[in-house]
Amino acid sequence: MKIEKILQGLIVAPLYLVVLLVPVFFVPINSAFLEWNKYYLLVFLTAVSLVAWLAHGLFTKKLTIYRSLLDWPLLLWLVAALVVSLFSKDT
């Protein structure tokens, strides 16, 4: 049960850290110090949360995915992004 609580904390804590750290996070050693650093922080913390969620699901042998009203708009956005990326020209 202790590992389940640790994984639960690893699911929630990075998401809170995204909200707290992304607005104030910057690294002044590169030219675009406000853009890519925040993006990498967002991707890293989201990936940590996703891996912890998958590990929690494997540990408890139960993955729960909740359906919501945002499922269809999100799916449409993903399809549109895929279509745009397939038909875009590399300049």
XYZ file of C-alpha atoms in Angstrom, residues 1 9 36 45 48 58 67 80 90:
9
model
C 0.000 0.000 0.000
C 1.686 11.509 -5.109
C 11.685 26.201 -25.103
C 6.583 16.988 -15.673
C 6.554 11.971 -15.079
C -0.093 -1.724 -13.517
C -14.897 10.012 -20.218
C -6.534 18.143 -37.404
C 9.239 21.609 -45.007
